[in-house]
């Protein structure tokens, strides 16, 4: 670990960490969520969300490049002073823990519904949480290698969905533009939720090789890649299911593969589900990594795994308290959506504004340039 | 870190050994073909075919089939009742064929399919068909040379699909058309031939909304109907009369295989009701034409005109039948909604569909006539 701890990750690895973090638990239900909000115009919402995220990425980049060697938890106190900075760090820590809990219960629910109706949730939660813990305790470089390696699964998922293309009806995408604009924006909110992982930029930026512009470019490519992949998934689901049918199918991606039979694999949906778990585990691990990194730095500790273990156990217990019944999950999802709007969209923008105006001004003054 | 070195191993030992969700083959009876009939007093009756494999000490085991029926309030209720008549429990996750009795299909078919849509284990690519008469009779047939009725029926339906007599249907594929307004579907219509002890494919059962309209499109018209839908199997053969008088002989017929079809739909929304124009362009090979004079372009042209006229007339008949049964199997309503959403909103499609004007025009082109003239 000591060997790899201070090594920077390459830009390719950076790309795959962002992609794997952004894609995760949401991909299976994304078409349904979009459709609920914006009907067959949901893909417009997706594009809107992607553009909004691109703006946020630029904002994050402006902030992060001011502090080239610090991650979020390290530069918050530098920006706002120790007290407010640390308070914000704690808030971010709790936010990451909440997202981990959400990922865990959504994953537990999906497995419970689709393949493991009798297996208790605590077991599924522990399995995923400790896989994540194991992964992050090896450090960022090892994580990056694993993420890059498992990205081959995305290619397989893509080709599985291609099989559905022969039964699609393009007419289901039409008429375009019948959804009122507020609904489209609501859809965009749902799409942002499925693409949330971009906040990890703050943590990866200082550990990535390359000039600031190169890193921004890689980040933008990652966002573009996720958008295109999602767009394909949404396109297949919207045209495979009719406009009224998709309202009955909360996990359209799995459902459409359920009706496909290949020569070797009789139930393609279960095959996809297994690969999806990897995607979930990577998203989970990144958030767990950010949470434990944050709390370790806050306490200036030299023993990161202790904090990681603490966070993991907290997450498992919290997810067991929320449980996997429909009602609590829905309210918890609502809660995390609202919180995310603050921490993942509003905060990066505020940080950027604060950095480029007040902070720069103060620093220049201190340096005696004014 | 050394402390945690062994933790994955210990955790795996503790966590990966148990299995709550195993479903073992020895505990279930696999159902490969099933059917649902309407029974008295609003009940339904399910019939299932269970294949039992008797293992023997040498060679492959012998298969025996068991046909069980039970009535109940709902399809899943009948399943419970069937379970009470068989050893072990029945499992339909490998279902290949689901037959619907004519009387049941005339009511709403969605309730019969709901359990398949809801169950994560169900096999959504099971084939569906409507049986004239009782499903029970169809599944009880013992067809010589076909030990498994499920394989017999799927084989038959696959064959019909390849020859463009059937669209690709399964439980999942019809669901979109079942639920979507302005779009109806068809299912294969089978009847039991008791004398020869076989099932016969008769044509396409026309559905209106979620129920069988009670009429089917005869098999000889199915090819043209599917071509009009833009669907073509491995080949699409049609035999048409092109000459002679009231006493036709074999010389008066031509058989063609349609190779390519292009469809263009256009809506004229100026009037109070939309008008639909369906333009079809077909390119075909001649497979059989005993009079044997296909050298001159003029002759071919004449023949093409003749077939065009004939097919256009037949297309009108097909559309007439669809409108009569209020079955929008071409999905015209959904297309109207897609291209003219404002017009669609003003219409009550279910009521107006039968009255709109649908005008088919077919252009037919012979592109080759085999290795002789």
XYZ file of C-alpha atoms in Angstrom:
743
model
C 0.000 0.000 0.000
C 2.782 2.375 0.883
C 4.162 1.961 -2.600
C 0.972 2.862 -4.384
C -0.372 5.458 -1.984
C 1.401 8.421 -3.494
C 1.342 7.377 -7.097
C -0.974 9.306 -9.354
C -3.520 7.586 -11.540
C -3.382 7.948 -15.303
C -5.992 9.864 -17.215
C -7.431 6.692 -18.660
C -7.946 5.314 -15.172
C -9.448 8.642 -14.160
C -11.887 8.346 -17.061
C -13.030 4.888 -15.999
C -13.396 5.791 -12.340
C -15.689 8.655 -13.272
C -17.666 6.472 -15.707
C -18.034 3.643 -13.216
C -19.046 6.005 -10.444
C -21.595 7.824 -12.556
C -23.125 4.619 -13.854
C -24.479 2.519 -11.129
C -27.645 1.629 -9.407
C -29.743 4.022 -11.487
C -29.167 2.610 -14.938
C -31.788 -0.142 -14.711
C -34.632 2.163 -13.782
C -33.497 5.352 -15.526
C -35.772 4.939 -18.582
C -38.747 4.411 -16.289
C -37.954 7.469 -14.176
C -37.482 9.600 -17.256
C -40.656 8.325 -18.776
C -42.667 8.990 -15.660
C -41.605 12.598 -15.653
C -41.382 13.455 -19.312
C -43.158 10.672 -21.280
C -41.498 9.815 -24.578
C -39.529 13.072 -24.461
C -37.462 11.731 -21.581
C -34.383 11.598 -23.750
C -34.505 15.385 -24.016
C -34.372 15.522 -20.220
C -31.340 13.276 -20.328
C -29.537 15.595 -22.718
C -30.465 18.594 -20.575
C -29.149 16.861 -17.480
C -25.930 16.032 -19.264
C -25.442 19.657 -20.275
C -26.129 20.841 -16.746
C -23.567 18.376 -15.439
C -21.042 19.621 -17.976
C -21.507 23.128 -16.554
C -21.019 21.822 -13.033
C -17.896 19.983 -14.153
C -16.405 23.213 -15.464
C -17.348 24.911 -12.195
C -15.696 22.133 -10.180
C -12.647 22.356 -12.373
C -12.319 26.094 -11.752
C -12.410 25.453 -8.018
C -10.158 22.408 -8.052
C -7.484 23.977 -10.217
C -7.128 26.748 -7.656
C -6.040 24.077 -5.169
C -4.036 21.706 -7.350
C -2.885 19.482 -4.489
C -5.984 19.381 -2.290
C -9.163 17.404 -2.471
C -12.531 18.684 -1.323
C -12.024 17.975 2.360
C -8.594 19.599 2.312
C -9.540 22.791 0.539
C -12.826 23.499 2.304
C -11.036 24.766 5.465
C -8.653 26.758 3.269
C -11.619 28.445 1.628
C -13.873 29.103 4.578
C -11.649 28.839 7.603
C -11.352 25.885 9.962
C -14.759 25.966 11.622
C -17.076 26.445 8.635
C -14.786 24.357 6.485
C -14.880 21.439 8.863
C -18.623 21.735 9.286
C -19.008 21.512 5.539
C -16.653 18.547 5.484
C -18.789 16.760 8.042
C -21.873 17.570 5.972
C -20.217 16.103 2.898
C -19.200 13.043 4.877
C -22.809 12.492 5.919
C -23.944 13.104 2.364
C -21.616 10.431 0.998
C -22.759 8.032 3.692
C -26.390 8.717 2.703
C -25.634 7.966 -0.929
C -23.904 4.739 0.072
C -26.965 3.765 2.071
C -29.214 4.587 -0.861
C -27.102 2.521 -3.250
C -27.155 -0.354 -0.804
C -30.912 -0.417 -0.328
C -31.719 0.077 -4.001
C -29.381 -2.774 -4.836
C -30.880 -4.932 -2.092
C -34.361 -4.235 -3.337
C -33.505 -5.004 -6.934
C -31.944 -8.352 -6.041
C -34.821 -9.138 -3.736
C -37.313 -8.494 -6.534
C -35.498 -10.176 -9.359
C -33.479 -13.135 -8.178
C -33.139 -13.580 -4.457
C -36.576 -13.267 -2.867
C -35.642 -15.427 0.109
C -32.159 -14.221 0.872
C -32.228 -11.758 3.778
C -31.226 -8.186 3.056
C -28.604 -7.995 5.804
C -26.569 -10.598 3.995
C -26.768 -8.813 0.653
C -25.883 -5.534 2.349
C -22.878 -6.999 4.124
C -21.655 -8.693 0.962
C -21.661 -5.501 -1.048
C -20.467 -3.206 1.727
C -17.502 -5.351 2.628
C -16.555 -5.880 -0.994
C -16.434 -2.107 -1.202
C -14.420 -1.882 1.981
C -11.949 -4.445 0.734
C -11.600 -2.598 -2.555
C -10.945 0.828 -1.075
C -8.530 -0.384 1.569
C -6.016 -1.064 -1.187
C -5.841 2.571 -2.214
C -6.832 4.643 -5.183
C -4.444 3.147 -7.710
C -5.689 -0.391 -7.162
C -9.269 0.847 -7.347
C -8.487 2.579 -10.615
C -7.039 -0.614 -12.081
C -10.051 -2.653 -11.059
C -12.472 -0.051 -12.435
C -10.660 0.009 -15.740
C -10.717 -3.768 -15.892
C -14.420 -4.189 -15.103
C -15.390 -1.609 -17.714
C -15.286 -4.436 -20.236
C -18.659 -5.399 -18.750
C -20.165 -2.203 -20.147
C -19.313 -3.455 -23.612
C -21.134 -6.712 -22.875
C -24.169 -4.853 -21.531
C -24.185 -2.786 -24.697
C -24.181 -5.862 -26.919
C -26.903 -7.554 -24.895
C -29.123 -4.556 -25.483
C -28.369 -4.669 -29.192
C -30.326 -7.947 -29.310
C -33.461 -6.064 -28.348
C -33.151 -3.797 -31.363
C -34.917 -6.212 -33.715
C -38.194 -5.880 -31.796
C -38.310 -2.123 -31.353
C -40.939 0.160 -32.864
C -39.568 3.604 -33.583
C -43.060 5.067 -33.673
C -43.145 4.969 -29.863
C -40.686 7.877 -29.749
C -43.156 10.079 -31.569
C -44.700 12.620 -31.211
C -41.675 14.606 -30.075
C -42.071 17.691 -27.954
C -45.558 17.039 -26.567
C -44.414 17.180 -22.944
C -44.665 20.536 -21.189
C -41.313 22.120 -20.372
C -41.623 21.855 -16.546
C -42.070 18.091 -16.921
C -38.935 17.885 -19.023
C -37.006 19.690 -16.309
C -38.407 17.292 -13.749
C -37.109 14.465 -15.919
C -33.725 16.157 -16.033
C -33.642 16.105 -12.255
C -34.232 12.351 -12.299
C -31.486 11.971 -14.884
C -28.999 13.952 -12.785
C -29.694 11.572 -9.925
C -28.680 8.656 -12.125
C -25.449 10.434 -13.119
C -24.441 11.759 -9.725
C -20.939 10.375 -9.401
C -19.292 13.406 -10.989
C -18.662 14.875 -7.526
C -15.777 12.398 -7.231
C -13.916 14.783 -9.534
C -13.008 16.802 -6.421
C -11.272 13.787 -4.913
C -9.614 12.411 -8.008
C -8.387 15.651 -9.510
C -5.306 16.114 -7.289
C -4.323 12.464 -7.772
C -4.480 12.439 -11.551
C -1.615 12.994 -13.958
C -1.768 15.644 -16.654
C -2.250 19.350 -17.058
C -5.447 20.929 -15.703
C -6.902 21.265 -19.212
C -6.168 17.633 -20.028
C -7.908 16.524 -16.886
C -10.940 18.673 -17.671
C -11.064 17.141 -21.121
C -10.933 13.587 -19.771
C -13.669 14.399 -17.300
C -15.840 15.812 -20.067
C -15.257 12.731 -22.195
C -16.345 10.569 -19.282
C -19.522 12.572 -18.935
C -20.121 12.346 -22.667
C -19.570 8.598 -22.586
C -22.074 8.134 -19.762
C -24.586 10.326 -21.565
C -24.299 8.372 -24.788
C -24.522 5.046 -22.997
C -27.615 6.170 -21.096
C -29.100 7.602 -24.255
C -28.761 4.224 -25.923
C -30.348 2.471 -22.948
C -33.216 4.955 -22.915
C -33.665 4.701 -26.663
C -33.916 0.909 -26.591
C -36.328 0.912 -23.649
C -38.569 3.631 -25.061
C -38.910 1.955 -28.421
C -39.200 -1.602 -27.133
C -41.980 -0.829 -24.687
C -44.978 1.116 -25.822
C -45.672 4.498 -24.306
C -48.366 3.185 -21.986
C -46.636 -0.092 -21.161
C -43.465 1.426 -19.768
C -45.501 2.894 -16.911
C -46.011 -0.687 -15.689
C -42.360 -1.659 -15.819
C -40.124 -0.039 -13.195
C -36.968 -1.812 -14.420
C -37.387 -1.666 -18.184
C -33.816 -2.624 -19.015
C -34.045 -5.933 -17.182
C -37.553 -6.550 -18.336
C -36.813 -6.261 -21.998
C -33.903 -8.659 -21.704
C -36.131 -11.115 -19.889
C -38.077 -11.610 -23.094
C -34.982 -12.356 -25.140
C -33.556 -15.822 -25.438
C -30.095 -16.448 -26.762
C -28.826 -19.883 -27.681
C -26.532 -20.197 -24.721
C -28.193 -17.924 -22.198
C -31.849 -18.521 -21.640
C -32.386 -15.678 -19.168
C -30.378 -12.712 -20.343
C -31.791 -10.473 -17.614
C -30.109 -12.481 -14.857
C -26.877 -12.290 -16.779
C -27.182 -8.524 -16.975
C -28.063 -8.303 -13.311
C -24.804 -9.996 -12.348
C -22.850 -7.489 -14.374
C -24.885 -4.635 -13.005
C -23.862 -5.658 -9.472
C -20.256 -4.928 -10.425
C -21.305 -1.500 -11.594
C -23.127 -0.937 -8.318
C -20.132 -2.110 -6.323
C -17.856 0.355 -8.111
C -20.179 3.314 -7.489
C -20.556 2.247 -3.883
C -16.814 1.922 -3.426
C -16.099 5.366 -4.810
C -18.538 6.983 -2.392
C -17.198 4.901 0.459
C -13.712 5.945 -0.552
C -14.673 9.615 -0.559
C -16.408 9.303 2.795
C -13.536 7.516 4.520
C -10.940 9.737 2.879
C -12.816 12.736 4.148
C -13.132 11.545 7.696
C -9.530 10.323 7.815
C -8.256 13.707 6.695
C -10.481 15.531 9.121
C -8.911 13.687 12.011
C -5.448 13.879 10.425
C -5.199 10.188 11.060
C -2.581 7.837 9.706
C -4.846 4.825 9.904
C -7.365 5.170 7.089
C -8.711 1.613 7.252
C -10.047 2.160 10.746
C -12.253 4.986 9.501
C -13.207 3.046 6.412
C -14.336 0.140 8.562
C -16.279 2.488 10.797
C -18.005 4.056 7.779
C -18.819 0.661 6.287
C -20.433 -0.560 9.468
C -22.383 2.687 9.822
C -23.664 2.312 6.270
C -24.747 -1.290 6.746
C -26.569 -0.479 9.973
C -28.239 2.585 8.487
C -29.386 0.626 5.456
C -30.842 -2.083 7.681
C -32.751 0.591 9.596
C -34.218 2.032 6.392
C -34.963 -1.464 5.102
C -36.051 -2.478 1.636
C -39.804 -1.945 1.809
C -41.235 0.249 -0.869
C -42.434 3.159 1.271
C -39.257 3.905 3.231
C -37.154 3.506 0.100
C -39.273 6.030 -1.720
C -39.056 8.588 1.053
C -35.338 8.003 1.452
C -34.817 8.401 -2.299
C -36.757 11.655 -2.153
C -34.598 12.820 0.716
C -31.340 11.955 -1.028
C -32.576 13.627 -4.226
C -33.132 16.887 -2.385
C -29.871 16.654 -0.503
C -28.068 15.883 -3.746
C -29.458 18.979 -5.354
C -27.682 20.919 -2.625
C -24.406 19.026 -2.363
C -23.867 17.890 -5.922
C -25.283 20.753 -7.956
C -25.705 23.906 -5.883
C -22.573 23.515 -3.768
C -20.064 23.037 -6.610
C -21.482 26.141 -8.287
C -21.318 28.171 -5.038
C -17.795 26.964 -4.363
C -16.762 28.062 -7.809
C -18.325 31.506 -7.429
C -16.746 31.919 -4.012
C -13.352 30.779 -5.258
C -13.158 32.949 -8.343
C -14.455 36.062 -6.601
C -13.945 36.425 -2.865
C -11.197 33.900 -2.347
C -9.048 35.213 -5.181
C -9.598 38.728 -4.012
C -8.610 37.904 -0.453
C -5.552 35.981 -1.565
C -4.343 38.734 -3.820
C -4.815 41.228 -1.061
C -2.853 39.015 1.292
C -0.102 38.651 -1.257
C 0.016 42.400 -1.419
C -0.890 42.660 -5.064
C -3.672 45.137 -4.492
C -3.309 -3.866 7.074
C -1.851 -7.207 8.062
C -4.665 -7.593 10.512
C -7.202 -7.586 7.716
C -5.314 -9.908 5.477
C -7.387 -12.907 6.367
C -10.668 -11.125 6.712
C -11.879 -11.714 3.140
C -11.254 -15.412 3.506
C -13.095 -15.635 6.798
C -15.925 -13.478 5.468
C -16.272 -15.611 2.362
C -16.430 -18.716 4.489
C -19.134 -17.208 6.631
C -21.148 -15.498 3.934
C -20.874 -17.436 0.732
C -21.891 -20.864 1.876
C -25.601 -20.557 2.558
C -28.151 -20.418 -0.185
C -31.678 -19.300 0.445
C -32.789 -19.061 -3.114
C -32.051 -22.370 -4.662
C -34.649 -23.986 -6.828
C -33.756 -27.524 -7.581
C -34.968 -29.403 -10.549
C -35.803 -32.441 -8.440
C -38.343 -30.460 -6.427
C -40.475 -29.205 -9.272
C -42.545 -30.417 -12.163
C -41.737 -28.479 -15.276
C -44.639 -27.306 -17.337
C -43.762 -26.740 -20.977
C -47.242 -26.193 -22.403
C -50.229 -24.714 -20.646
C -53.576 -23.299 -21.581
C -56.429 -21.365 -20.088
C -60.132 -21.844 -20.844
C -63.182 -20.000 -19.701
C -65.221 -22.123 -17.295
C -68.712 -21.743 -15.821
C -69.662 -18.999 -13.387
C -66.867 -16.656 -14.383
C -64.202 -19.139 -13.420
C -61.231 -20.130 -15.504
C -59.864 -23.567 -16.142
C -56.180 -24.206 -16.642
C -54.720 -27.219 -18.365
C -51.060 -28.040 -18.083
C -48.874 -30.628 -19.697
C -46.209 -31.975 -17.392
C -43.333 -33.988 -18.715
C -41.995 -36.592 -16.334
C -38.694 -38.186 -17.013
C -38.363 -41.690 -15.691
C -34.720 -42.316 -15.125
C -33.481 -45.738 -16.021
C -30.233 -47.377 -15.137
C -28.955 -47.335 -18.690
C -29.449 -44.926 -21.588
C -31.639 -41.846 -21.495
C -34.759 -41.924 -19.366
C -38.175 -42.373 -20.866
C -40.612 -39.478 -20.960
C -44.190 -39.605 -19.922
C -46.617 -36.766 -20.122
C -49.331 -35.975 -17.693
C -52.236 -33.686 -18.544
C -53.957 -32.022 -15.616
C -56.817 -29.548 -15.534
C -58.343 -27.589 -12.714
C -60.817 -24.738 -12.430
C -60.463 -21.734 -10.187
C -61.241 -18.061 -9.744
C -58.099 -16.768 -11.377
C -55.240 -18.284 -13.381
C -53.023 -18.431 -10.327
C -55.808 -19.922 -8.256
C -56.136 -22.751 -10.763
C -52.444 -23.285 -10.395
C -52.866 -23.905 -6.693
C -55.637 -26.361 -7.507
C -53.446 -28.135 -10.020
C -50.684 -28.372 -7.433
C -53.108 -30.331 -5.288
C -53.448 -32.949 -7.986
C -49.792 -33.547 -8.734
C -46.771 -34.659 -6.834
C -44.292 -31.898 -5.939
C -45.022 -28.392 -7.219
C -45.469 -27.100 -10.665
C -43.098 -24.604 -12.149
C -43.861 -22.658 -15.292
C -40.581 -20.824 -15.648
C -39.734 -22.930 -18.685
C -43.101 -22.554 -20.368
C -42.887 -22.731 -24.154
C -46.484 -22.386 -25.251
C -49.499 -20.741 -23.720
C -52.832 -21.437 -25.384
C -55.907 -19.324 -24.811
C -59.361 -20.773 -25.334
C -61.563 -18.915 -27.769
C -64.229 -18.124 -25.190
C -61.675 -16.829 -22.725
C -59.957 -14.725 -25.362
C -63.251 -13.058 -26.202
C -63.166 -11.620 -22.723
C -60.231 -9.531 -21.618
C -56.992 -11.539 -21.969
C -54.870 -9.282 -19.776
C -55.965 -10.988 -16.512
C -54.738 -14.312 -17.879
C -51.336 -12.869 -18.638
C -50.876 -10.703 -15.570
C -49.191 -13.436 -13.539
C -46.577 -13.868 -16.260
C -45.782 -10.169 -16.421
C -45.496 -9.902 -12.661
C -43.407 -12.950 -11.899
C -39.640 -12.453 -12.251
C -39.229 -16.167 -12.974
C -41.744 -16.451 -15.779
C -40.688 -17.097 -19.319
C -41.837 -14.115 -21.332
C -40.818 -15.531 -24.661
C -43.368 -18.310 -24.509
C -45.476 -18.412 -27.666
C -49.135 -17.528 -27.521
C -52.016 -18.854 -29.592
C -55.797 -18.806 -29.573
C -57.504 -22.162 -29.882
C -60.902 -22.489 -31.513
C -62.871 -24.624 -29.087
C -61.309 -25.888 -25.900
C -57.669 -25.685 -24.985
C -58.036 -28.875 -23.032
C -58.800 -30.793 -26.220
C -55.827 -29.276 -27.975
C -53.394 -30.162 -25.220
C -54.819 -33.672 -24.822
C -54.099 -34.526 -28.447
C -51.568 -37.220 -28.991
C -49.968 -36.406 -32.291
C -48.176 -39.344 -33.785
C -44.451 -38.794 -34.114
C -44.565 -35.793 -31.787
C -44.059 -36.948 -28.205
C -44.158 -33.435 -26.770
C -47.130 -31.258 -27.551
C -45.139 -28.136 -26.646
C -42.526 -28.895 -29.258
C -45.203 -29.724 -31.785
C -46.941 -26.391 -31.310
C -43.792 -24.257 -31.174
C -42.473 -26.044 -34.238
C -45.683 -25.402 -36.060
C -45.768 -21.717 -35.098
C -42.116 -21.251 -36.000
C -42.801 -22.781 -39.404
C -45.736 -20.464 -39.984
C -43.607 -17.536 -38.950
C -40.894 -18.412 -41.421
C -43.419 -18.627 -44.224
C -44.826 -15.204 -43.304
C -48.098 -16.482 -41.973
C -47.448 -15.211 -38.465
C -45.753 -12.229 -36.912
C -43.202 -12.881 -34.194
C -45.330 -13.002 -31.062
C -44.694 -13.952 -27.498
C -46.150 -12.967 -24.168
C -43.907 -9.926 -23.905
C -44.147 -8.680 -27.475
C -47.916 -8.416 -27.502
C -47.871 -6.519 -24.221
C -46.957 -3.207 -25.800
C -49.771 -3.491 -28.309
C -52.150 -4.812 -25.686
C -51.794 -1.711 -23.562
C -51.167 0.969 -26.145
C -54.220 2.808 -27.463
C -54.359 2.988 -31.255
C -52.622 -0.321 -31.738
C -53.997 -3.843 -31.778
C -52.419 -7.208 -32.385
C -53.059 -10.618 -33.859
C -52.404 -14.085 -32.511
C -52.264 -17.400 -34.334
C -55.601 -19.185 -34.469
C -55.447 -22.953 -34.152
C -58.200 -25.532 -34.330
C -58.249 -29.137 -33.260
C -58.715 -31.687 -35.995
C -59.937 -34.705 -34.033
C -60.188 -37.029 -37.040
C -56.551 -36.792 -37.967
C -55.578 -36.039 -34.385
C -53.622 -32.900 -35.280
C -53.812 -29.188 -34.718
C -54.349 -26.952 -37.707
C -53.228 -23.411 -38.213
C -56.224 -21.510 -39.548
C -55.160 -17.908 -39.605
C -54.739 -14.861 -37.443
C -57.136 -14.139 -34.601
C -57.942 -10.430 -34.726
C -57.885 -8.663 -31.392
C -59.641 -5.452 -30.611
C -58.346 -3.727 -27.515
C -57.661 -6.516 -25.066
C -60.090 -9.108 -26.356
C -60.520 -11.415 -29.318
C -63.036 -9.988 -31.762
C -64.370 -13.466 -32.553
C -63.143 -13.461 -36.148
C -59.912 -14.477 -37.726
C -58.112 -13.611 -40.900
C -57.869 -16.810 -42.973
C -54.385 -18.194 -43.490
C -54.349 -17.493 -47.246
C -54.781 -13.798 -46.554
C -52.283 -13.739 -43.700
C -49.282 -13.369 -46.015
C -50.586 -10.220 -47.645
C -51.685 -8.871 -44.275
C -48.203 -9.307 -42.809
C -46.595 -7.806 -45.886
C -48.887 -4.833 -45.420
C -47.585 -4.608 -41.874
C -44.075 -4.657 -43.263
C -43.214 -8.068 -41.843
C -41.602 -10.795 -43.892
C -40.384 -14.180 -42.691
C -37.838 -16.344 -44.485
C -40.077 -16.436 -47.554
C -43.451 -15.004 -48.446
C -45.253 -17.134 -50.996
C -48.602 -16.266 -52.462
C -50.563 -18.217 -55.041
C -52.999 -16.144 -57.066
C -55.386 -16.839 -59.921
C -54.461 -14.826 -62.959
C -56.584 -16.123 -65.768
C -59.168 -18.610 -66.887
C -62.878 -18.517 -66.243
C -65.261 -19.948 -63.711
C -63.709 -23.362 -64.047
C -60.095 -22.710 -63.226
C -57.459 -25.347 -63.708
C -53.900 -25.505 -62.515
C -52.706 -23.462 -65.494
C -54.515 -20.376 -64.284
C -52.423 -19.871 -61.180
C -49.154 -18.191 -60.420
C -47.063 -18.511 -57.276
C -44.754 -15.697 -56.332
C -42.343 -15.134 -53.480
C -42.276 -11.520 -52.356
C -38.671 -10.579 -51.725
C -38.826 -6.922 -50.867
C -41.546 -4.688 -49.654
C -41.618 -0.977 -49.037
C -44.502 0.605 -47.243
C -45.435 4.238 -47.130
C -48.266 5.475 -44.945
C -49.626 8.951 -45.302
C -52.434 10.650 -43.459
C -54.679 13.236 -45.001
C -56.094 15.201 -42.081
C -57.980 17.898 -43.942
C -61.459 16.419 -43.553
C -63.324 15.728 -40.354
C -61.999 12.191 -40.345
C -58.429 11.437 -41.351
C -57.834 9.515 -44.555
C -55.090 6.976 -44.684
C -53.194 6.142 -47.802
C -51.115 2.996 -47.739
C -48.688 2.586 -50.595
C -46.953 -0.751 -50.939
C -44.228 -1.592 -53.351
C -43.426 -5.275 -53.718
C -40.670 -6.993 -55.586
C -41.162 -10.681 -56.168
C -39.778 -13.801 -57.802
C -42.016 -16.099 -59.791
C -41.812 -19.610 -58.403
C -44.485 -21.364 -60.406
C -46.201 -20.420 -63.616
C -47.135 -23.343 -65.853
C -48.224 -21.339 -68.992
C -44.542 -20.606 -69.371
C -44.187 -17.430 -71.414
C -42.265 -14.939 -69.408
C -39.820 -13.865 -72.130
C -41.267 -10.555 -73.192
C -41.261 -7.518 -70.985
C -44.762 -6.800 -72.196
C -46.048 -10.107 -70.966
C -44.438 -9.606 -67.583
C -45.877 -6.146 -67.391
C -49.341 -7.449 -68.109
C -48.920 -10.073 -65.450
C -47.749 -7.501 -62.944
C -50.795 -5.319 -63.599
C -53.053 -8.295 -63.173
C -51.506 -9.249 -59.833
C -51.504 -5.648 -58.659
C -55.229 -5.415 -59.268
C -55.843 -8.688 -57.525
C -53.723 -7.830 -54.486
C -55.181 -4.344 -54.124
C -58.633 -5.870 -54.070
C -57.550 -8.354 -51.451
C -55.871 -5.639 -49.403
C -59.171 -3.774 -49.361
C -60.911 -6.906 -48.120
C -58.371 -7.304 -45.340
C -58.776 -3.682 -44.274
C -62.558 -4.120 -44.448
C -62.363 -7.089 -42.107
C -60.079 -5.215 -39.709
C -62.436 -2.268 -39.597
C -65.438 -4.512 -39.157
C -63.844 -6.180 -36.153
C -62.488 -2.831 -34.916
C -59.005 -4.251 -34.813
C -56.305 -1.694 -35.585
C -53.650 -4.312 -36.263
C -51.663 -1.940 -38.487
C -51.263 0.432 -35.570
C -52.670 3.298 -37.633
C -53.935 5.068 -34.535
C -50.531 5.133 -32.889
C -49.031 6.462 -36.107
C -51.665 9.151 -36.366
C -50.824 10.096 -32.793
C -47.149 10.184 -33.667
C -47.401 12.358 -36.758
C -50.559 14.349 -36.091
C -50.927 14.548 -32.296
C -53.489 17.356 -32.497
C -55.813 15.401 -34.771
C -55.433 12.349 -32.543
C -56.481 14.268 -29.453
C -59.718 15.352 -31.090
C -60.652 11.849 -32.208
C -62.162 9.023 -30.246
C -60.116 6.459 -32.119
C -61.936 3.377 -30.887
C -65.222 4.696 -32.209
C -64.014 6.359 -35.368
C -61.567 3.726 -36.560
C -64.230 1.712 -38.360
C -65.364 4.761 -40.344
C -62.101 6.197 -41.575
C -61.093 5.736 -45.159
C -58.079 3.532 -45.692
C -56.883 3.330 -49.233
C -54.291 0.716 -50.189
C -52.332 0.913 -53.423
C -50.039 -1.928 -54.355
C -47.321 -1.792 -56.973
C -46.016 -5.165 -57.918
C -42.806 -5.899 -59.724
C -41.458 -9.217 -60.931
C -37.733 -9.169 -60.542
C -36.879 -12.702 -61.597
C -38.631 -15.822 -62.725
C -36.415 -18.674 -61.745
C -33.956 -20.416 -64.042
C -36.469 -20.903 -66.869
C -38.484 -18.310 -68.700
